[in-house]
Every structure is written in C-alpha cells, then in structure tokens.
Amino acid sequence: MEKSRIRKSMLARLKGLSVEEREVWSVWACQVICQQEAYQRASTIATFLSMPHEVDTSYLIAQAKQDGKQVVVPKVYGKGRMVFVPYDANDLALSTFGVWEPRSDEVIDPSEIDIIHVPGLAWNEAGYRIGYGGGFYDRYLLDYQGMTVSTICDFQRYEFSEEEFDQAVREVVCYETTD
C-alpha cells in the first residue's frame, strides 16, 4: 500500500477515536515518556503541538515544565526546514498547515535537545515512520544524535518499506487499544 493510502487510512482511524480514548492514550503517553531514563536525565525535551486527532501533548508539556525541563516545539519554514524553539503558550500562531507553532525565531541547537517526541501516522517494526508527507522530521533527525521516541496506538503499527531518506525513531512505545 502506498504511503498516501496508509496516511488516509491512519488519519481516519485516529479521527475515529473517542475523546475518552484519546485522553487515556495521551495520559499514558505522558507517563511512559516521563518514566524513561532519557527523560529523567534530560534538561531539554522537544515535542509537537498536537492536532485534534493526535496524542494530546499538553499533558507532556505540563509535566515537563513542572519537572523543571525546558520544552521546545517545532517551527516549520519553507523548503522542508524545521527548527525547535522554546515553547511559550502565549506566543503561538496558527501556521498555514493548520498547526499551532511559536512566533519566536529563537532556534535551539539540536545538540541542546536531549529527547525528541516524534509524531507521525504509521510506524513499522524497525521504527521507521510515515508522517504527513513533508519530510521535516526525517531531515531534522538525519544529524540528530539524541534520543527519539514515539507514543503510538497499536493500530498505527503497519508494515511498509522505508525509503532511503527515512530516519527511524529509536524507541516506539505502543498503547494497546481496547478494540
């Protein structure tokens, strides 16, 4: 199955989750990440600002801030360029992609980020993912040396062949849904 069909199928499945299912998954994801040794040692963590069908990262952001960690979130520019900037809930704007992102241009060097929580739609057994098609994370992760983790629902595991430019996530943690 080609990537566009996998994306469409996963988006439909994610959008079909109830509010309650998404909340349970989101709380679980926060707990799983916060229990990791890489998180506990980290001073700076990166996560994404979730869309309504994704795992809700607001739980992780709140916990990381409470734990005294710097939280950084992605900001996308043209030509596939993505950077991470400090998270400030009062300094966000809706991007042309329909995603909230920071207004700030204060770029945090990748070497300062200890762990990146990576979004996507489907992951294979080797940790390669199908995202939304822009290649932003694959380009960013190409030279990133820190820890990467994704928190997915069981139905997001999907067998597909990665392409040469794809970058694997180091740890994919899977939430078992009830259906």
Short mmCIF file of C-alpha atoms in Angstrom, two decimals:
data_model
loop_
_atom_site.label_atom_id
_atom_site.label_comp_id
_atom_site.label_asym_id
_atom_site.label_seq_id
_atom_site.Cartn_x
_atom_site.Cartn_y
_atom_site.Cartn_z
CA MET A 1 0.00 0.00 0.00
CA GLU A 2 1.46 3.33 -0.93
CA LYS A 3 2.15 5.99 1.67
CA SER A 4 -0.74 8.24 0.67
CA ARG A 5 -3.25 5.43 1.22
CA ILE A 6 -1.64 4.50 4.55
CA ARG A 7 -1.85 8.17 5.63
CA LYS A 8 -5.53 8.36 4.69
CA SER A 9 -6.33 5.11 6.50
CA MET A 10 -4.46 6.11 9.68
CA LEU A 11 -5.98 9.60 9.73
CA ALA A 12 -9.47 8.09 9.52
CA ARG A 13 -8.66 5.65 12.32
CA LEU A 14 -7.19 8.38 14.56
CA LYS A 15 -10.13 10.71 13.92
CA GLY A 16 -12.42 7.84 14.93
CA LEU A 17 -11.02 7.71 18.48
CA SER A 18 -13.42 8.98 21.10
CA VAL A 19 -12.48 11.93 23.29
CA GLU A 20 -12.11 9.50 26.20
CA GLU A 21 -9.86 7.09 24.25
CA ARG A 22 -7.62 9.95 23.15
CA GLU A 23 -7.36 11.26 26.70
CA VAL A 24 -6.42 7.84 28.13
CA TRP A 25 -3.82 7.39 25.36
CA SER A 26 -2.44 10.89 26.00
CA VAL A 27 -2.10 10.43 29.76
CA TRP A 28 -0.47 7.03 29.17
CA ALA A 29 1.97 8.59 26.64
CA CYS A 30 2.99 11.27 29.13
CA GLN A 31 3.59 8.69 31.86
CA VAL A 32 5.60 6.39 29.57
CA ILE A 33 7.89 9.18 28.40
CA CYS A 34 8.36 10.61 31.90
CA GLN A 35 9.41 7.19 33.22
CA GLN A 36 12.20 6.86 30.67
CA GLU A 37 15.74 7.28 31.88
CA ALA A 38 16.46 9.62 28.92
CA TYR A 39 13.62 11.90 30.04
CA GLN A 40 14.70 11.88 33.68
CA ARG A 41 18.26 12.90 32.71
CA ALA A 42 17.07 15.44 30.14
CA SER A 43 17.13 19.18 30.65
CA THR A 44 15.51 20.00 27.27
CA ILE A 45 12.77 17.97 25.65
CA ALA A 46 11.14 18.51 22.28
CA THR A 47 7.57 17.61 21.47
CA PHE A 48 4.97 18.73 18.97
CA LEU A 49 1.82 20.77 19.40
CA SER A 50 -0.81 18.17 18.66
CA MET A 51 -3.66 18.36 16.22
CA PRO A 52 -7.11 17.22 17.42
CA HIS A 53 -6.66 13.64 16.15
CA GLU A 54 -3.17 13.12 17.62
CA VAL A 55 -1.97 12.15 21.07
CA ASP A 56 -2.51 15.27 23.21
CA THR A 57 0.95 16.58 24.06
CA SER A 58 -0.37 19.18 26.50
CA TYR A 59 -0.04 16.56 29.28
CA LEU A 60 3.64 16.01 28.48
CA ILE A 61 4.31 19.74 28.14
CA ALA A 62 2.71 20.46 31.52
CA GLN A 63 4.58 17.62 33.25
CA ALA A 64 7.93 18.57 31.71
CA LYS A 65 7.51 22.19 32.80
CA GLN A 66 6.54 21.00 36.30
CA ASP A 67 9.70 18.84 36.29
CA GLY A 68 11.79 21.94 35.51
CA LYS A 69 12.64 20.98 31.95
CA GLN A 70 12.88 23.33 29.01
CA VAL A 71 10.23 22.40 26.43
CA VAL A 72 10.84 23.15 22.77
CA VAL A 73 8.42 22.73 19.88
CA PRO A 74 8.83 22.70 16.10
CA LYS A 75 8.58 25.64 13.77
CA VAL A 76 8.47 24.99 10.05
CA TYR A 77 9.88 27.15 7.28
CA GLY A 78 9.87 26.71 3.52
CA LYS A 79 11.93 24.12 1.64
CA GLY A 80 11.44 21.45 4.31
CA ARG A 81 13.33 23.32 7.04
CA MET A 82 12.22 22.73 10.62
CA VAL A 83 13.74 24.05 13.84
CA PHE A 84 12.82 23.80 17.51
CA VAL A 85 12.16 26.91 19.56
CA PRO A 86 11.22 27.39 23.24
CA TYR A 87 7.56 26.73 23.99
CA ASP A 88 5.53 29.71 25.17
CA ALA A 89 1.76 29.16 25.32
CA ASN A 90 1.22 32.92 24.95
CA ASP A 91 3.27 33.22 21.78
CA LEU A 92 1.65 30.80 19.33
CA ALA A 93 0.12 31.33 15.89
CA LEU A 94 -1.77 29.03 13.55
CA SER A 95 0.50 28.02 10.68
CA THR A 96 -0.51 27.65 7.04
CA PHE A 97 -0.56 23.88 7.73
CA GLY A 98 -3.26 24.41 10.38
CA VAL A 99 -0.87 23.59 13.23
CA TRP A 100 -0.07 25.83 16.18
CA GLU A 101 3.53 26.92 16.23
CA PRO A 102 5.64 29.51 18.02
CA ARG A 103 6.03 33.02 16.67
CA SER A 104 9.56 33.16 18.10
CA ASP A 105 12.59 32.56 15.89
CA GLU A 106 14.86 31.67 18.84
CA VAL A 107 16.34 28.45 17.47
CA ILE A 108 17.59 25.83 19.92
CA ASP A 109 20.63 23.95 18.63
CA PRO A 110 19.92 20.22 18.11
CA SER A 111 22.84 19.36 20.41
CA GLU A 112 20.95 21.01 23.29
CA ILE A 113 17.86 18.80 22.86
CA ASP A 114 18.06 15.62 24.91
CA ILE A 115 14.94 13.83 23.70
CA ILE A 116 12.50 14.39 20.83
CA HIS A 117 8.91 13.11 20.97
CA VAL A 118 8.27 12.39 17.28
CA PRO A 119 4.79 12.48 15.70
CA GLY A 120 3.56 10.50 12.73
CA LEU A 121 0.80 8.33 11.37
CA ALA A 122 2.27 4.81 10.99
CA TRP A 123 5.43 3.01 12.15
CA ASN A 124 6.98 -0.24 11.02
CA GLU A 125 8.79 -2.75 13.26
CA ALA A 126 12.16 -1.09 12.61
CA GLY A 127 10.89 2.29 13.90
CA TYR A 128 10.56 3.98 10.52
CA ARG A 129 7.51 6.18 10.26
CA ILE A 130 5.10 7.64 7.80
CA GLY A 131 4.39 11.24 8.70
CA TYR A 132 2.31 13.82 6.93
CA GLY A 133 4.46 13.91 3.82
CA GLY A 134 6.66 16.97 4.25
CA GLY A 135 9.83 15.17 5.31
CA PHE A 136 10.52 17.75 8.03
CA TYR A 137 11.34 15.26 10.79
CA ASP A 138 13.39 12.98 8.52
CA ARG A 139 15.57 15.93 7.51
CA TYR A 140 15.89 17.15 11.12
CA LEU A 141 16.70 13.71 12.53
CA LEU A 142 19.35 12.97 9.90
CA ASP A 143 22.10 14.54 12.03
CA TYR A 144 20.36 14.47 15.44
CA GLN A 145 22.29 12.40 18.00
CA GLY A 146 19.90 12.41 20.98
CA MET A 147 17.04 10.11 21.98
CA THR A 148 13.88 9.90 19.88
CA VAL A 149 10.60 8.36 21.00
CA SER A 150 7.11 7.98 19.56
CA THR A 151 3.99 7.04 21.53
CA ILE A 152 1.55 5.28 19.22
CA CYS A 153 -1.69 3.32 19.27
CA ASP A 154 -1.43 -0.37 18.33
CA PHE A 155 -3.26 0.17 15.04
CA GLN A 156 -0.52 2.59 13.93
CA ARG A 157 1.91 -0.33 13.54
CA TYR A 158 1.99 -1.06 9.85
CA GLU A 159 4.36 -2.99 7.62
CA PHE A 160 5.85 -0.90 4.83
CA SER A 161 9.28 -0.48 3.32
CA GLU A 162 11.18 2.60 4.35
CA GLU A 163 12.78 4.80 1.75
CA GLU A 164 16.43 5.82 1.70
CA PHE A 165 15.86 9.28 3.24
CA ASP A 166 13.64 8.00 6.08
CA GLN A 167 15.00 8.19 9.64
CA ALA A 168 13.97 5.64 12.26
CA VAL A 169 12.70 6.60 15.71
CA ARG A 170 14.92 4.96 18.36
CA GLU A 171 12.05 3.89 20.62
CA VAL A 172 8.43 3.32 19.62
CA VAL A 173 6.13 2.69 22.57
CA CYS A 174 2.77 1.18 21.74
CA TYR A 175 -0.52 1.75 23.55
CA GLU A 176 -2.92 -1.19 23.32
CA THR A 177 -6.40 -0.03 22.39
CA THR A 178 -9.45 -1.90 23.65
CA ASP A 179 -10.96 -2.91 20.30
#
